Short mmCIF file of C-alpha atoms and ligand atoms in Angstrom, two decimals:
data_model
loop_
_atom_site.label_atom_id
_atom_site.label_comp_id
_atom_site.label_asym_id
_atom_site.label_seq_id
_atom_site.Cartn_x
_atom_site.Cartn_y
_atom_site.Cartn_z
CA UNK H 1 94.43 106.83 96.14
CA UNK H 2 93.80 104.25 98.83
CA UNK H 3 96.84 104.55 100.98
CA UNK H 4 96.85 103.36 104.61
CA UNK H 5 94.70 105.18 107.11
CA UNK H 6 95.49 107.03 110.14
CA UNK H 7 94.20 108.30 113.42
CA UNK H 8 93.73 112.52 114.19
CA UNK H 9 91.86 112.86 117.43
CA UNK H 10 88.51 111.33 117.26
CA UNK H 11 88.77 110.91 113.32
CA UNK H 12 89.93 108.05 111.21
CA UNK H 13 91.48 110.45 108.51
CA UNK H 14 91.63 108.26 104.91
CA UNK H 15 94.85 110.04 102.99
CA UNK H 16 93.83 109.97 99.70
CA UNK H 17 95.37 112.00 97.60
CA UNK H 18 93.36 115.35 98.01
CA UNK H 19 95.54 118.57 98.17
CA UNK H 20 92.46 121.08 99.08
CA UNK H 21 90.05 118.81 100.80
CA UNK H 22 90.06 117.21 103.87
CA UNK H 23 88.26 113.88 104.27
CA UNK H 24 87.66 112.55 107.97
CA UNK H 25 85.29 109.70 109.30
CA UNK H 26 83.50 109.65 113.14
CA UNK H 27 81.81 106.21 113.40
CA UNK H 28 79.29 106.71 110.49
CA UNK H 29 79.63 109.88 109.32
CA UNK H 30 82.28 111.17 106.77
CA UNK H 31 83.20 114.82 107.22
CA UNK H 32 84.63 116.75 103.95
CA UNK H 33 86.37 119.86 105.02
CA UNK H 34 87.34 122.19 102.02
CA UNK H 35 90.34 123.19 102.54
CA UNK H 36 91.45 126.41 101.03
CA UNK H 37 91.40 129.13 103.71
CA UNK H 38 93.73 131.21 102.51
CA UNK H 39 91.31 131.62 99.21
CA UNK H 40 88.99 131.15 101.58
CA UNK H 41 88.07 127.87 100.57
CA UNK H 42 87.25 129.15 96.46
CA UNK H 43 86.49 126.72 94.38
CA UNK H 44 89.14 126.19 92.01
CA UNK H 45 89.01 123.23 89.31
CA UNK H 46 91.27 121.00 91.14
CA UNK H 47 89.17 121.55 94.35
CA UNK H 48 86.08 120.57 92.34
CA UNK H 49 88.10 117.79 90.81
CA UNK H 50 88.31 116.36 94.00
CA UNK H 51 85.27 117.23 95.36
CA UNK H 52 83.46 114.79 93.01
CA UNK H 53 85.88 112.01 93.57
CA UNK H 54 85.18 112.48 97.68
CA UNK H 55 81.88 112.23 96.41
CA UNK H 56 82.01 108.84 94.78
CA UNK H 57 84.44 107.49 97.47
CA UNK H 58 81.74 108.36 100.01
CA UNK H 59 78.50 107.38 97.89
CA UNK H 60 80.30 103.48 97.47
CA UNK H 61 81.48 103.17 100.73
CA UNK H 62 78.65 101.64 103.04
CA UNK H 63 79.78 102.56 106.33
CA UNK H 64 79.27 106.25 105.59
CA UNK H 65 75.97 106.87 106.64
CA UNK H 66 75.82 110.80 106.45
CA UNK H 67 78.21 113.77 105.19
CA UNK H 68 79.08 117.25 106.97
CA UNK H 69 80.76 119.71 104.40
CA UNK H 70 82.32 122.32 105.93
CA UNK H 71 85.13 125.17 105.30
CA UNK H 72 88.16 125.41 106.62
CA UNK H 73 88.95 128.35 108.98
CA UNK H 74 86.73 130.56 110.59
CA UNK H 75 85.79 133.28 107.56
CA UNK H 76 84.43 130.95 104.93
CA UNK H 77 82.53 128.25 104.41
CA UNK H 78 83.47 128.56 100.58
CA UNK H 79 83.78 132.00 99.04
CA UNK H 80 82.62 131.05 95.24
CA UNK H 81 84.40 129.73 92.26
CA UNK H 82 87.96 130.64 92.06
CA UNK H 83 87.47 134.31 90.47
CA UNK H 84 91.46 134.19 89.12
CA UNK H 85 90.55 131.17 87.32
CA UNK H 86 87.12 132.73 85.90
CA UNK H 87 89.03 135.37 85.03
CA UNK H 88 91.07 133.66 81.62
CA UNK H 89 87.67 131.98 80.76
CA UNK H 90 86.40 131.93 76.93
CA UNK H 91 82.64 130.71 76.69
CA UNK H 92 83.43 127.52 75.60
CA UNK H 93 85.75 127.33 79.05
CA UNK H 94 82.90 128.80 80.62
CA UNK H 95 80.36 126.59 80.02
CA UNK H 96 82.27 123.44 80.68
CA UNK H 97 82.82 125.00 84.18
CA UNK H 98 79.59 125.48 85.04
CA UNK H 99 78.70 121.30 83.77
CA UNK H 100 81.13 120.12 85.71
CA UNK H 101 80.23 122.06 88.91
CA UNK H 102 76.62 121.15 88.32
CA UNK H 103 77.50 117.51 87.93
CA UNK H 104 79.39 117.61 91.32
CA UNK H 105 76.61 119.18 92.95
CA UNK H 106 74.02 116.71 91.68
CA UNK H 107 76.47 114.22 93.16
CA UNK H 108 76.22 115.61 96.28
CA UNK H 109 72.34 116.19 95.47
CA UNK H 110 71.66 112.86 94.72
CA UNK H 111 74.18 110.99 97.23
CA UNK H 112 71.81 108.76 98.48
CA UNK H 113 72.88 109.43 101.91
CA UNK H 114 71.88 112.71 103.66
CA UNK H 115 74.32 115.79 103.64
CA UNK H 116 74.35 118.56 105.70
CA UNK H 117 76.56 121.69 105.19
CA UNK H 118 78.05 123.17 108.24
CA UNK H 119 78.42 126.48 107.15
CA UNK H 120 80.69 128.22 109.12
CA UNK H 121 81.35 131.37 107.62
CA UNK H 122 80.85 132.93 103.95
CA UNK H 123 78.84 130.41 101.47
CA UNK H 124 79.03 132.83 98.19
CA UNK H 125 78.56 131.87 94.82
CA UNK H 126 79.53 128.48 94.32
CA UNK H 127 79.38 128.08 98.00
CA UNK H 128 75.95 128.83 98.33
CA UNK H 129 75.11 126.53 95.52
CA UNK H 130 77.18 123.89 97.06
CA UNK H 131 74.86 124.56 100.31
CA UNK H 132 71.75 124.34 98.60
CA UNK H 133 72.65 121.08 97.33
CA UNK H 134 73.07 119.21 100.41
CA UNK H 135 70.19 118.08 102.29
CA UNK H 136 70.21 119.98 105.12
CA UNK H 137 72.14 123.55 105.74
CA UNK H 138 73.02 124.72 109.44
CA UNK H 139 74.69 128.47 109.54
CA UNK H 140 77.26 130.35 112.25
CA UNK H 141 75.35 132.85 113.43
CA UNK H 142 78.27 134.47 111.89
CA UNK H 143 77.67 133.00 108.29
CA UNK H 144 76.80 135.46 105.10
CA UNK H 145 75.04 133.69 102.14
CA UNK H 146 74.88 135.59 98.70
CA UNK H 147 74.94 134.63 94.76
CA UNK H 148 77.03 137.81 94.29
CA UNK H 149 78.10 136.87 90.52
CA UNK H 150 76.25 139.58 89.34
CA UNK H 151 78.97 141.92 90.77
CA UNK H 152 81.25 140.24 88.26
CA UNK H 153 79.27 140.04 85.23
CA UNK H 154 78.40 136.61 85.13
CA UNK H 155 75.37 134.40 86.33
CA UNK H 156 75.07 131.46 88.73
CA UNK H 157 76.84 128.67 86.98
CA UNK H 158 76.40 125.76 89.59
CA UNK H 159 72.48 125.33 90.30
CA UNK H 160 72.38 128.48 91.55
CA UNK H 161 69.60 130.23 89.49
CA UNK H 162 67.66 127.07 89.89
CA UNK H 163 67.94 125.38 93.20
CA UNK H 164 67.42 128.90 95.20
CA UNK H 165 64.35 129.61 93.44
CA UNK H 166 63.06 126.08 94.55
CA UNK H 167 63.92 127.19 98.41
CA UNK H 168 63.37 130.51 98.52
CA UNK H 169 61.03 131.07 95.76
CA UNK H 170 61.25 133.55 92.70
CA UNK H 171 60.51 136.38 94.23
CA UNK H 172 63.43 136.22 96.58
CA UNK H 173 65.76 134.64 93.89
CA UNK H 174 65.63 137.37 91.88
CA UNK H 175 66.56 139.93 95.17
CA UNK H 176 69.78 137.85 95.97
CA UNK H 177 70.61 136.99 92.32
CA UNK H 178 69.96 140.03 90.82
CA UNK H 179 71.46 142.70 93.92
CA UNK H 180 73.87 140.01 94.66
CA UNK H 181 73.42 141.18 98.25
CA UNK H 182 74.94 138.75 101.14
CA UNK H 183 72.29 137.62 103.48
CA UNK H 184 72.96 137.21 107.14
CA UNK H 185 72.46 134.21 108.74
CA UNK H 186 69.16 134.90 110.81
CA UNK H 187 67.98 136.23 107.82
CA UNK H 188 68.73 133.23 105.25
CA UNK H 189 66.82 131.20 107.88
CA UNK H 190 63.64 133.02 107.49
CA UNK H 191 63.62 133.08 103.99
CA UNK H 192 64.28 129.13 103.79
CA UNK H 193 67.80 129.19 102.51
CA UNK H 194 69.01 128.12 105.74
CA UNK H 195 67.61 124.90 107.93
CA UNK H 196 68.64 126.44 111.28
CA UNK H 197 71.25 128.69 112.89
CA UNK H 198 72.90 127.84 115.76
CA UNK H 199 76.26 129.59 117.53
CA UNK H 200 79.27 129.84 116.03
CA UNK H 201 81.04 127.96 118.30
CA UNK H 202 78.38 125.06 118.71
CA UNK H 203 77.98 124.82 114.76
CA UNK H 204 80.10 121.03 114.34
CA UNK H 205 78.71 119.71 117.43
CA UNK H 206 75.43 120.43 116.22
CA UNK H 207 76.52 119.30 112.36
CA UNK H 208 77.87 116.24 114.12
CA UNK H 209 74.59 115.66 115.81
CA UNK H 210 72.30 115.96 113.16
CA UNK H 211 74.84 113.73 111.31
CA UNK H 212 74.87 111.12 114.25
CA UNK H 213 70.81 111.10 114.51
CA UNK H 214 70.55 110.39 110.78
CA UNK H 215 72.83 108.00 110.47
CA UNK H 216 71.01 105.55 113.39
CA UNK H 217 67.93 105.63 110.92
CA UNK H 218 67.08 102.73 108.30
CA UNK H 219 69.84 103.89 105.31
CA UNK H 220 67.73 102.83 102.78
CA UNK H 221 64.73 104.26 103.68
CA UNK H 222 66.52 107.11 103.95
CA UNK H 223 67.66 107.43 100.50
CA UNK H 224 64.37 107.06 99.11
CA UNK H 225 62.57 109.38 101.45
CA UNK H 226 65.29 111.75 99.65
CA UNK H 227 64.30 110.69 96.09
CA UNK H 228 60.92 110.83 96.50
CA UNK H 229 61.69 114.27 97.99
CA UNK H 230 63.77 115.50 95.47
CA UNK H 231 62.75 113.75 92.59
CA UNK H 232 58.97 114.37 93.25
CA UNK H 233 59.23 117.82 93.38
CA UNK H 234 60.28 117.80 89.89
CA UNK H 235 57.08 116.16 89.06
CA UNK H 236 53.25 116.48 88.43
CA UNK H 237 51.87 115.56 91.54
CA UNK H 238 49.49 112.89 90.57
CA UNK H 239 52.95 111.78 88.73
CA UNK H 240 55.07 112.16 91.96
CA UNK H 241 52.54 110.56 94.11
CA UNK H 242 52.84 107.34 91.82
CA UNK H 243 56.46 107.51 92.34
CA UNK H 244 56.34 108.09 96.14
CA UNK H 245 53.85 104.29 95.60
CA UNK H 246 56.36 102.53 94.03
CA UNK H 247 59.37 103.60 96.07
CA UNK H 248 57.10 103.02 100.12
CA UNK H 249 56.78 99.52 98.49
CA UNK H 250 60.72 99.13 97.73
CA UNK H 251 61.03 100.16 101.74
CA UNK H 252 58.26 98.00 102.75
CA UNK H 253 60.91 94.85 100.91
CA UNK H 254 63.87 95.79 103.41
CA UNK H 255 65.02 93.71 106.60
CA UNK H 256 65.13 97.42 108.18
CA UNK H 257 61.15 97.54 107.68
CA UNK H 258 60.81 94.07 109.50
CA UNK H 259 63.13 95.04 112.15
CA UNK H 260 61.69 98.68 112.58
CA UNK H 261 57.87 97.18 113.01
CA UNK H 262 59.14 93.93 114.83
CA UNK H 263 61.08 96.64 117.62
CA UNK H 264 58.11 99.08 117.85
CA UNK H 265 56.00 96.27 118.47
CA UNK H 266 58.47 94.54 121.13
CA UNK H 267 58.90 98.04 122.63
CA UNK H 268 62.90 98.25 121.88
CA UNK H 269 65.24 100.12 119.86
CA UNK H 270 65.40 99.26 116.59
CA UNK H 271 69.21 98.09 115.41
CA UNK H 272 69.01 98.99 111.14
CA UNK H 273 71.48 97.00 109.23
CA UNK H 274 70.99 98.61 105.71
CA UNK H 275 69.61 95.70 103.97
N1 COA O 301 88.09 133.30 94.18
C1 COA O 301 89.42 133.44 94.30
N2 COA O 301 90.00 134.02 95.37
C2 COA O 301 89.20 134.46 96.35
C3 COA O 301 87.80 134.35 96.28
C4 COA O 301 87.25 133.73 95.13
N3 COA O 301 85.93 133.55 94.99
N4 COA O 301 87.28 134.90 97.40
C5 COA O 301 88.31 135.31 98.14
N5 COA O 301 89.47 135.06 97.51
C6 COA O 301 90.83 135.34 97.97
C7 COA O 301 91.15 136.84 97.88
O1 COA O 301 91.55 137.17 96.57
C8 COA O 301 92.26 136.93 98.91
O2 COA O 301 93.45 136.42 98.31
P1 COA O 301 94.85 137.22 98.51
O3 COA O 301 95.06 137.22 100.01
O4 COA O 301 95.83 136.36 97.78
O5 COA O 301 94.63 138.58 97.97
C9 COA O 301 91.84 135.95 99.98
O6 COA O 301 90.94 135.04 99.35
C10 COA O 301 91.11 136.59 101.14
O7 COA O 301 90.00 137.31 100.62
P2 COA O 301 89.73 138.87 100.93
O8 COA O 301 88.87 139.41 99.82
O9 COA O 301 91.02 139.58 101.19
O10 COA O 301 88.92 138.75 102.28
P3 COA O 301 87.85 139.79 102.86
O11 COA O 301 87.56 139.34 104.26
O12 COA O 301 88.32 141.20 102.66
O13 COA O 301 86.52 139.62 101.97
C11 COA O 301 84.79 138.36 100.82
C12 COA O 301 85.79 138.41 102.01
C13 COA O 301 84.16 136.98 100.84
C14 COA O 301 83.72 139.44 100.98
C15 COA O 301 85.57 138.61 99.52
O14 COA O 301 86.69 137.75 99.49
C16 COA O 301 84.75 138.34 98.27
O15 COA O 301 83.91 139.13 97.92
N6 COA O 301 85.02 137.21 97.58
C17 COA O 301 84.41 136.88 96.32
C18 COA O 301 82.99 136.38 96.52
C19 COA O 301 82.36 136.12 95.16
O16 COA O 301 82.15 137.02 94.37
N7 COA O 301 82.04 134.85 94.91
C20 COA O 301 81.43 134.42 93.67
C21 COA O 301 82.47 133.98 92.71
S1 COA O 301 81.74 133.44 91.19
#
């Protein structure tokens, strides 16, 4: 870990040691490119092994301001857990798979910085939970999204029968869970899975942008506009409401709140420093 960094194109690559991700930086964003392809990016344990360590690396490190995720190669985004692996599982196996792939996601959940996955092609399974866990999800026209476990006897393990219901509600849950059906793009937009769907081609330029737009805003407000988001919806709202209180008064202590008001008012730009 923490070995000397190097230049790729526009990227500051970091080369930690992570054998199926890829972990770039432009400016203030970090971009985590899974990096499977020819398993189409499945999750295997090592690549959720060092998923969650990208994860910490990227929630500690201040300069990151926003995450892409994205898939290497142009068929997946990330085609599920790694079905060879499932496949010598015992229930006791089983179950500690699906806790650690939930804990990942809930890092990338709860990041405190926005995330937006760039899907660019399939987003099964555990690829489609990994999507519903970031903040924001933009789709290839060409992207499929499906929880197709049900073809294999199983269940979602990652989130899966939980955070879809959230988006999509239950009615539509139980379609994709239970038919395991892959959804075109388009169509995951209109029911909510999706946050927009732009060409194939134009999908990291528009990741990128999104990414570059959030990270010019105050970070901290940021991250608690996500909690009170994320958390509140887990909450009565009379309870959530109290919450959403407390945390407008943590922004309302931040140098970014003086300096946002200060530049409205002096009819300028304002310059957010994160404290
Ligand atoms: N786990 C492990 N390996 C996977 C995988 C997964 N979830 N998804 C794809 N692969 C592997 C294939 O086994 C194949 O490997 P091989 O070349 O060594 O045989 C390679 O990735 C390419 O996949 P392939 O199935 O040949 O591509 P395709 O274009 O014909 O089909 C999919 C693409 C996505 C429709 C198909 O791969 C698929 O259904 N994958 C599983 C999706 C799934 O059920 N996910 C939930 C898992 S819990």
């Amino acid at each position: 870990m923490g070995a000397a960094p190097r230049r790729t194109g526009a990227f500051l690559v970091t080369t930690m040691s992570y054998e199926n991700l890829l972990l770039a930086r432009d400016g203030a964003v970090a971009v985590v490119t899974l990096n499977r392809p020819e398993k189409l990016n499945a999750l295997n344990a090592r690549t959720i092994d060092e998923l969650r360590r990208a994860m910490l690396e990227l929630r500690h490190d201040e300069a990151v301001r926003a995450v892409v995720i994205t898939g290497a190669g142009e068929k997946a985004f990330v085609a599920g857990a790694d079905i060879a692996e499932l496949a010598s599982g015992t229930p006791v196996s089983g179950r500690d798979l699906a806790l650690r792939g939930q804990h990942v996601f809930d890092l990338v959940e709860h990041l405190g910085k926005p995330t937006i996955a760039a899907i660019n092609g399939v987003a099964l399974g555990g690829g489609c939970e990994l999507a519903m866990a970031c903040t924001f999800r933009l789709a290839a026209d060409t992207a499929r999204l499906g929880q197709p476990e049900i073809n294999l006897g199983i269940i979602p393990g990652y989130g899966g029968t939980q955070r879809l219901p959230r988006l999509v509600g239950r009615d539509r849950a139980m379609d994709l869970v239970l038919t395991g059906r892959h959804v075109p793009a388009e169509e995951a937009q209109a029911m909510g899975l999706v946050t927009r769907v732009v060409p194939a081609a134009a999908l990291m330029a528009e990741a990128m942008a999104l990414a570059a737009t959030l990270a010019a805003k105050a970070p901290v407000a940021l991250r608690l506009a996500m909690e009170a988001i994320t958390r509140g919806l887990e909450m009565p709202l009379a309870d959530a409401c109290a919450y959403e209180a407390t945390l407008f008064g943590l922004a309302m202590a931040t140098d970014d709140m003086k300096e946002g008001t200060r530049a409205f008012l002096e009819k300028r730009k304002p310059a957010f420093t994160g404290r």
